[in-house]
Amino acid sequence: PYAPPKNDDPPPAEVVPVARHGAPPPMPGTVIAALVLVSLHLLFNLFGALERPVSAAFSVGVGVLILVGLVRRHPLAWQWGMIVPCLAALGSLAATCTPGPLGLVAGFLFLLYLAIPILLTFRASRLYFGLHCPSCWSLKARAANFFFTKIVCRSCGATWER
């Protein structure tokens, strides 16, 4: 059977591994921008809570969990920060066909929701959430369990805990 070649090179200089006993690396600008956009999303949902309290409460609850998880550097929040805004963007895309100011607001929300997963896919964001393999330094990681406490490298198959 064919096995892909292993990377014996040392990690690149710009890769900052997650410090286990020291201070964590500083939050990159892409994550800060994503936090600002998630906060704007929560603010818009709070305004929507005046009209639809039950559905807005669920949306605000999920948004707060994502926001807290992003601040605490949890990979599960990173994953949900990729999925939930994409679903919200699809919902706002349907409303962009509405003529008038409502269509403009929906278009703005579509761009806002689409920017969050784009910001979280940058290299600095993935490094900040510890999604780099300690063996081969690849950023192709996926969850090994439901709560994303174990991570598997898609390149070399190494497993590590977060």
PDB file of C-alpha atoms in Angstrom:
ATOM      1  CA  PRO A   1       0.000   0.000   0.000  1.00  0.00           C
ATOM      2  CA  TYR A   2       1.034   3.526  -0.706  1.00  0.00           C
ATOM      3  CA  ALA A   3       1.783   5.827   2.229  1.00  0.00           C
ATOM      4  CA  PRO A   4       2.179   9.550   1.716  1.00  0.00           C
ATOM      5  CA  PRO A   5       5.623  10.939   2.485  1.00  0.00           C
ATOM      6  CA  LYS A   6       6.214  12.237   5.970  1.00  0.00           C
ATOM      7  CA  ASN A   7       7.310  15.796   6.547  1.00  0.00           C
ATOM      8  CA  ASP A   8      10.593  15.760   8.492  1.00  0.00           C
ATOM      9  CA  ASP A   9      11.062  19.516   8.270  1.00  0.00           C
ATOM     10  CA  PRO A  10      10.829  21.577  11.447  1.00  0.00           C
ATOM     11  CA  PRO A  11       7.691  23.691  11.794  1.00  0.00           C
ATOM     12  CA  PRO A  12       7.739  27.066  10.040  1.00  0.00           C
ATOM     13  CA  ALA A  13       8.872  30.059  12.063  1.00  0.00           C
ATOM     14  CA  GLU A  14       5.458  31.788  12.007  1.00  0.00           C
ATOM     15  CA  VAL A  15       3.686  28.806  13.572  1.00  0.00           C
ATOM     16  CA  VAL A  16       3.138  29.477  17.270  1.00  0.00           C
ATOM     17  CA  PRO A  17       2.241  26.257  19.093  1.00  0.00           C
ATOM     18  CA  VAL A  18      -0.322  26.387  21.866  1.00  0.00           C
ATOM     19  CA  ALA A  19       1.543  26.865  25.118  1.00  0.00           C
ATOM     20  CA  ARG A  20       0.551  24.243  27.659  1.00  0.00           C
ATOM     21  CA  HIS A  21       2.170  25.849  30.703  1.00  0.00           C
ATOM     22  CA  GLY A  22       2.615  29.448  29.607  1.00  0.00           C
ATOM     23  CA  ALA A  23       0.375  32.169  28.383  1.00  0.00           C
ATOM     24  CA  PRO A  24      -1.655  31.366  25.265  1.00  0.00           C
ATOM     25  CA  PRO A  25      -0.746  33.164  22.056  1.00  0.00           C
ATOM     26  CA  PRO A  26      -2.472  36.507  21.532  1.00  0.00           C
ATOM     27  CA  MET A  27      -5.788  36.576  19.728  1.00  0.00           C
ATOM     28  CA  PRO A  28      -5.243  37.224  16.005  1.00  0.00           C
ATOM     29  CA  GLY A  29      -7.063  40.005  14.192  1.00  0.00           C
ATOM     30  CA  THR A  30      -9.174  37.559  12.201  1.00  0.00           C
ATOM     31  CA  VAL A  31     -10.630  36.099  15.391  1.00  0.00           C
ATOM     32  CA  ILE A  32     -11.209  39.577  16.832  1.00  0.00           C
ATOM     33  CA  ALA A  33     -13.068  40.564  13.661  1.00  0.00           C
ATOM     34  CA  ALA A  34     -15.132  37.353  13.827  1.00  0.00           C
ATOM     35  CA  LEU A  35     -15.978  38.118  17.483  1.00  0.00           C
ATOM     36  CA  VAL A  36     -17.158  41.602  16.497  1.00  0.00           C
ATOM     37  CA  LEU A  37     -19.355  40.158  13.745  1.00  0.00           C
ATOM     38  CA  VAL A  38     -20.811  37.473  16.036  1.00  0.00           C
ATOM     39  CA  SER A  39     -21.555  40.239  18.560  1.00  0.00           C
ATOM     40  CA  LEU A  40     -23.347  42.210  15.833  1.00  0.00           C
ATOM     41  CA  HIS A  41     -25.324  39.070  14.992  1.00  0.00           C
ATOM     42  CA  LEU A  42     -26.339  38.789  18.655  1.00  0.00           C
ATOM     43  CA  LEU A  43     -27.323  42.445  18.732  1.00  0.00           C
ATOM     44  CA  PHE A  44     -29.570  42.010  15.684  1.00  0.00           C
ATOM     45  CA  ASN A  45     -31.134  38.934  17.275  1.00  0.00           C
ATOM     46  CA  LEU A  46     -31.833  40.887  20.453  1.00  0.00           C
ATOM     47  CA  PHE A  47     -33.736  43.446  18.373  1.00  0.00           C
ATOM     48  CA  GLY A  48     -35.636  40.560  16.794  1.00  0.00           C
ATOM     49  CA  ALA A  49     -36.540  39.265  20.250  1.00  0.00           C
ATOM     50  CA  LEU A  50     -39.087  42.063  20.543  1.00  0.00           C
ATOM     51  CA  GLU A  51     -41.179  40.520  17.750  1.00  0.00           C
ATOM     52  CA  ARG A  52     -40.438  36.789  18.158  1.00  0.00           C
ATOM     53  CA  PRO A  53     -39.302  36.098  21.727  1.00  0.00           C
ATOM     54  CA  VAL A  54     -39.171  32.280  21.561  1.00  0.00           C
ATOM     55  CA  SER A  55     -37.198  31.811  18.344  1.00  0.00           C
ATOM     56  CA  ALA A  56     -34.951  34.787  19.112  1.00  0.00           C
ATOM     57  CA  ALA A  57     -34.182  33.383  22.571  1.00  0.00           C
ATOM     58  CA  PHE A  58     -32.928  30.164  20.984  1.00  0.00           C
ATOM     59  CA  SER A  59     -30.867  32.086  18.437  1.00  0.00           C
ATOM     60  CA  VAL A  60     -29.395  34.383  21.096  1.00  0.00           C
ATOM     61  CA  GLY A  61     -28.585  31.379  23.310  1.00  0.00           C
ATOM     62  CA  VAL A  62     -26.691  29.609  20.530  1.00  0.00           C
ATOM     63  CA  GLY A  63     -24.939  32.864  19.610  1.00  0.00           C
ATOM     64  CA  VAL A  64     -23.822  33.459  23.197  1.00  0.00           C
ATOM     65  CA  LEU A  65     -22.453  29.912  23.400  1.00  0.00           C
ATOM     66  CA  ILE A  66     -20.510  30.458  20.181  1.00  0.00           C
ATOM     67  CA  LEU A  67     -19.222  33.840  21.371  1.00  0.00           C
ATOM     68  CA  VAL A  68     -18.041  32.477  24.735  1.00  0.00           C
ATOM     69  CA  GLY A  69     -16.477  29.436  23.051  1.00  0.00           C
ATOM     70  CA  LEU A  70     -14.605  31.619  20.568  1.00  0.00           C
ATOM     71  CA  VAL A  71     -13.227  33.738  23.393  1.00  0.00           C
ATOM     72  CA  ARG A  72     -12.191  30.607  25.320  1.00  0.00           C
ATOM     73  CA  ARG A  73     -10.517  29.112  22.207  1.00  0.00           C
ATOM     74  CA  HIS A  74     -12.663  25.972  22.030  1.00  0.00           C
ATOM     75  CA  PRO A  75     -12.481  24.152  18.677  1.00  0.00           C
ATOM     76  CA  LEU A  76     -16.173  23.202  18.881  1.00  0.00           C
ATOM     77  CA  ALA A  77     -17.074  26.904  18.925  1.00  0.00           C
ATOM     78  CA  TRP A  78     -14.811  27.346  15.892  1.00  0.00           C
ATOM     79  CA  GLN A  79     -16.729  24.591  14.096  1.00  0.00           C
ATOM     80  CA  TRP A  80     -20.130  26.019  15.052  1.00  0.00           C
ATOM     81  CA  GLY A  81     -18.856  29.469  14.114  1.00  0.00           C
ATOM     82  CA  MET A  82     -18.352  28.061  10.629  1.00  0.00           C
ATOM     83  CA  ILE A  83     -21.701  26.247  10.310  1.00  0.00           C
ATOM     84  CA  VAL A  84     -24.292  28.476  12.011  1.00  0.00           C
ATOM     85  CA  PRO A  85     -23.450  31.695  10.107  1.00  0.00           C
ATOM     86  CA  CYS A  86     -23.589  29.777   6.806  1.00  0.00           C
ATOM     87  CA  LEU A  87     -27.097  28.600   7.660  1.00  0.00           C
ATOM     88  CA  ALA A  88     -28.075  32.128   8.712  1.00  0.00           C
ATOM     89  CA  ALA A  89     -26.648  33.464   5.438  1.00  0.00           C
ATOM     90  CA  LEU A  90     -28.866  31.079   3.488  1.00  0.00           C
ATOM     91  CA  GLY A  91     -31.877  32.330   5.412  1.00  0.00           C
ATOM     92  CA  SER A  92     -31.026  35.971   4.793  1.00  0.00           C
ATOM     93  CA  LEU A  93     -30.272  35.257   1.124  1.00  0.00           C
ATOM     94  CA  ALA A  94     -33.909  34.260   0.632  1.00  0.00           C
ATOM     95  CA  ALA A  95     -35.007  37.612   2.031  1.00  0.00           C
ATOM     96  CA  THR A  96     -32.744  39.652  -0.273  1.00  0.00           C
ATOM     97  CA  CYS A  97     -35.326  39.278  -3.055  1.00  0.00           C
ATOM     98  CA  THR A  98     -37.710  41.462  -1.042  1.00  0.00           C
ATOM     99  CA  PRO A  99     -37.974  44.915  -2.636  1.00  0.00           C
ATOM    100  CA  GLY A 100     -37.286  48.011  -0.605  1.00  0.00           C
ATOM    101  CA  PRO A 101     -35.257  48.573   2.547  1.00  0.00           C
ATOM    102  CA  LEU A 102     -35.925  45.077   3.904  1.00  0.00           C
ATOM    103  CA  GLY A 103     -34.034  43.592   0.963  1.00  0.00           C
ATOM    104  CA  LEU A 104     -31.084  45.899   1.637  1.00  0.00           C
ATOM    105  CA  VAL A 105     -30.986  44.911   5.298  1.00  0.00           C
ATOM    106  CA  ALA A 106     -31.148  41.235   4.343  1.00  0.00           C
ATOM    107  CA  GLY A 107     -28.282  41.755   1.891  1.00  0.00           C
ATOM    108  CA  PHE A 108     -26.211  43.395   4.634  1.00  0.00           C
ATOM    109  CA  LEU A 109     -26.960  40.495   6.975  1.00  0.00           C
ATOM    110  CA  PHE A 110     -26.006  38.025   4.241  1.00  0.00           C
ATOM    111  CA  LEU A 111     -22.582  39.652   3.896  1.00  0.00           C
ATOM    112  CA  LEU A 112     -22.174  39.820   7.680  1.00  0.00           C
ATOM    113  CA  TYR A 113     -22.987  36.126   8.122  1.00  0.00           C
ATOM    114  CA  LEU A 114     -20.765  35.117   5.225  1.00  0.00           C
ATOM    115  CA  ALA A 115     -17.779  37.051   6.607  1.00  0.00           C
ATOM    116  CA  ILE A 116     -17.674  35.082   9.888  1.00  0.00           C
ATOM    117  CA  PRO A 117     -16.725  31.667   8.417  1.00  0.00           C
ATOM    118  CA  ILE A 118     -14.349  33.347   5.965  1.00  0.00           C
ATOM    119  CA  LEU A 119     -12.484  34.981   8.863  1.00  0.00           C
ATOM    120  CA  LEU A 120     -12.359  31.705  10.804  1.00  0.00           C
ATOM    121  CA  THR A 121     -10.741  29.821   7.901  1.00  0.00           C
ATOM    122  CA  PHE A 122      -7.563  31.898   7.940  1.00  0.00           C
ATOM    123  CA  ARG A 123      -4.331  30.230   9.084  1.00  0.00           C
ATOM    124  CA  ALA A 124      -3.988  32.482  12.133  1.00  0.00           C
ATOM    125  CA  SER A 125      -7.491  31.554  13.288  1.00  0.00           C
ATOM    126  CA  ARG A 126      -6.859  27.833  12.934  1.00  0.00           C
ATOM    127  CA  LEU A 127      -3.598  28.137  14.864  1.00  0.00           C
ATOM    128  CA  TYR A 128      -5.320  30.120  17.601  1.00  0.00           C
ATOM    129  CA  PHE A 129      -7.870  27.346  18.115  1.00  0.00           C
ATOM    130  CA  GLY A 130      -5.179  24.647  18.219  1.00  0.00           C
ATOM    131  CA  LEU A 131      -6.173  23.011  14.937  1.00  0.00           C
ATOM    132  CA  HIS A 132      -2.596  22.325  13.865  1.00  0.00           C
ATOM    133  CA  CYS A 133      -1.144  18.834  14.088  1.00  0.00           C
ATOM    134  CA  PRO A 134       1.699  18.527  16.613  1.00  0.00           C
ATOM    135  CA  SER A 135       3.333  15.847  14.436  1.00  0.00           C
ATOM    136  CA  CYS A 136       3.289  17.258  10.905  1.00  0.00           C
ATOM    137  CA  TRP A 137       2.082  20.861  11.569  1.00  0.00           C
ATOM    138  CA  SER A 138      -0.702  20.483   9.046  1.00  0.00           C
ATOM    139  CA  LEU A 139      -3.853  22.558   9.493  1.00  0.00           C
ATOM    140  CA  LYS A 140      -6.084  19.802   8.124  1.00  0.00           C
ATOM    141  CA  ALA A 141      -7.722  18.763  11.386  1.00  0.00           C
ATOM    142  CA  ARG A 142     -11.123  17.316  12.134  1.00  0.00           C
ATOM    143  CA  ALA A 143     -12.972  16.337  15.274  1.00  0.00           C
ATOM    144  CA  ALA A 144     -12.374  12.822  16.569  1.00  0.00           C
ATOM    145  CA  ASN A 145     -15.377  12.941  18.902  1.00  0.00           C
ATOM    146  CA  PHE A 146     -18.632  14.849  19.192  1.00  0.00           C
ATOM    147  CA  PHE A 147     -17.395  17.546  21.580  1.00  0.00           C
ATOM    148  CA  PHE A 148     -14.173  18.228  19.629  1.00  0.00           C
ATOM    149  CA  THR A 149     -12.001  17.396  22.639  1.00  0.00           C
ATOM    150  CA  LYS A 150      -9.975  14.955  20.539  1.00  0.00           C
ATOM    151  CA  ILE A 151      -8.667  16.093  17.180  1.00  0.00           C
ATOM    152  CA  VAL A 152      -7.427  13.973  14.253  1.00  0.00           C
ATOM    153  CA  CYS A 153      -5.020  15.162  11.571  1.00  0.00           C
ATOM    154  CA  ARG A 154      -6.278  14.431   8.062  1.00  0.00           C
ATOM    155  CA  SER A 155      -2.726  14.430   6.698  1.00  0.00           C
ATOM    156  CA  CYS A 156      -0.886  12.003   8.969  1.00  0.00           C
ATOM    157  CA  GLY A 157      -3.670  10.518  11.121  1.00  0.00           C
ATOM    158  CA  ALA A 158      -2.190  11.688  14.438  1.00  0.00           C
ATOM    159  CA  THR A 159      -4.647  12.205  17.297  1.00  0.00           C
ATOM    160  CA  TRP A 160      -4.288  14.734  20.098  1.00  0.00           C
ATOM    161  CA  GLU A 161      -6.402  16.131  22.883  1.00  0.00           C
ATOM    162  CA  ARG A 162      -7.321  19.715  23.384  1.00  0.00           C
TER     163      ARG A 162
END
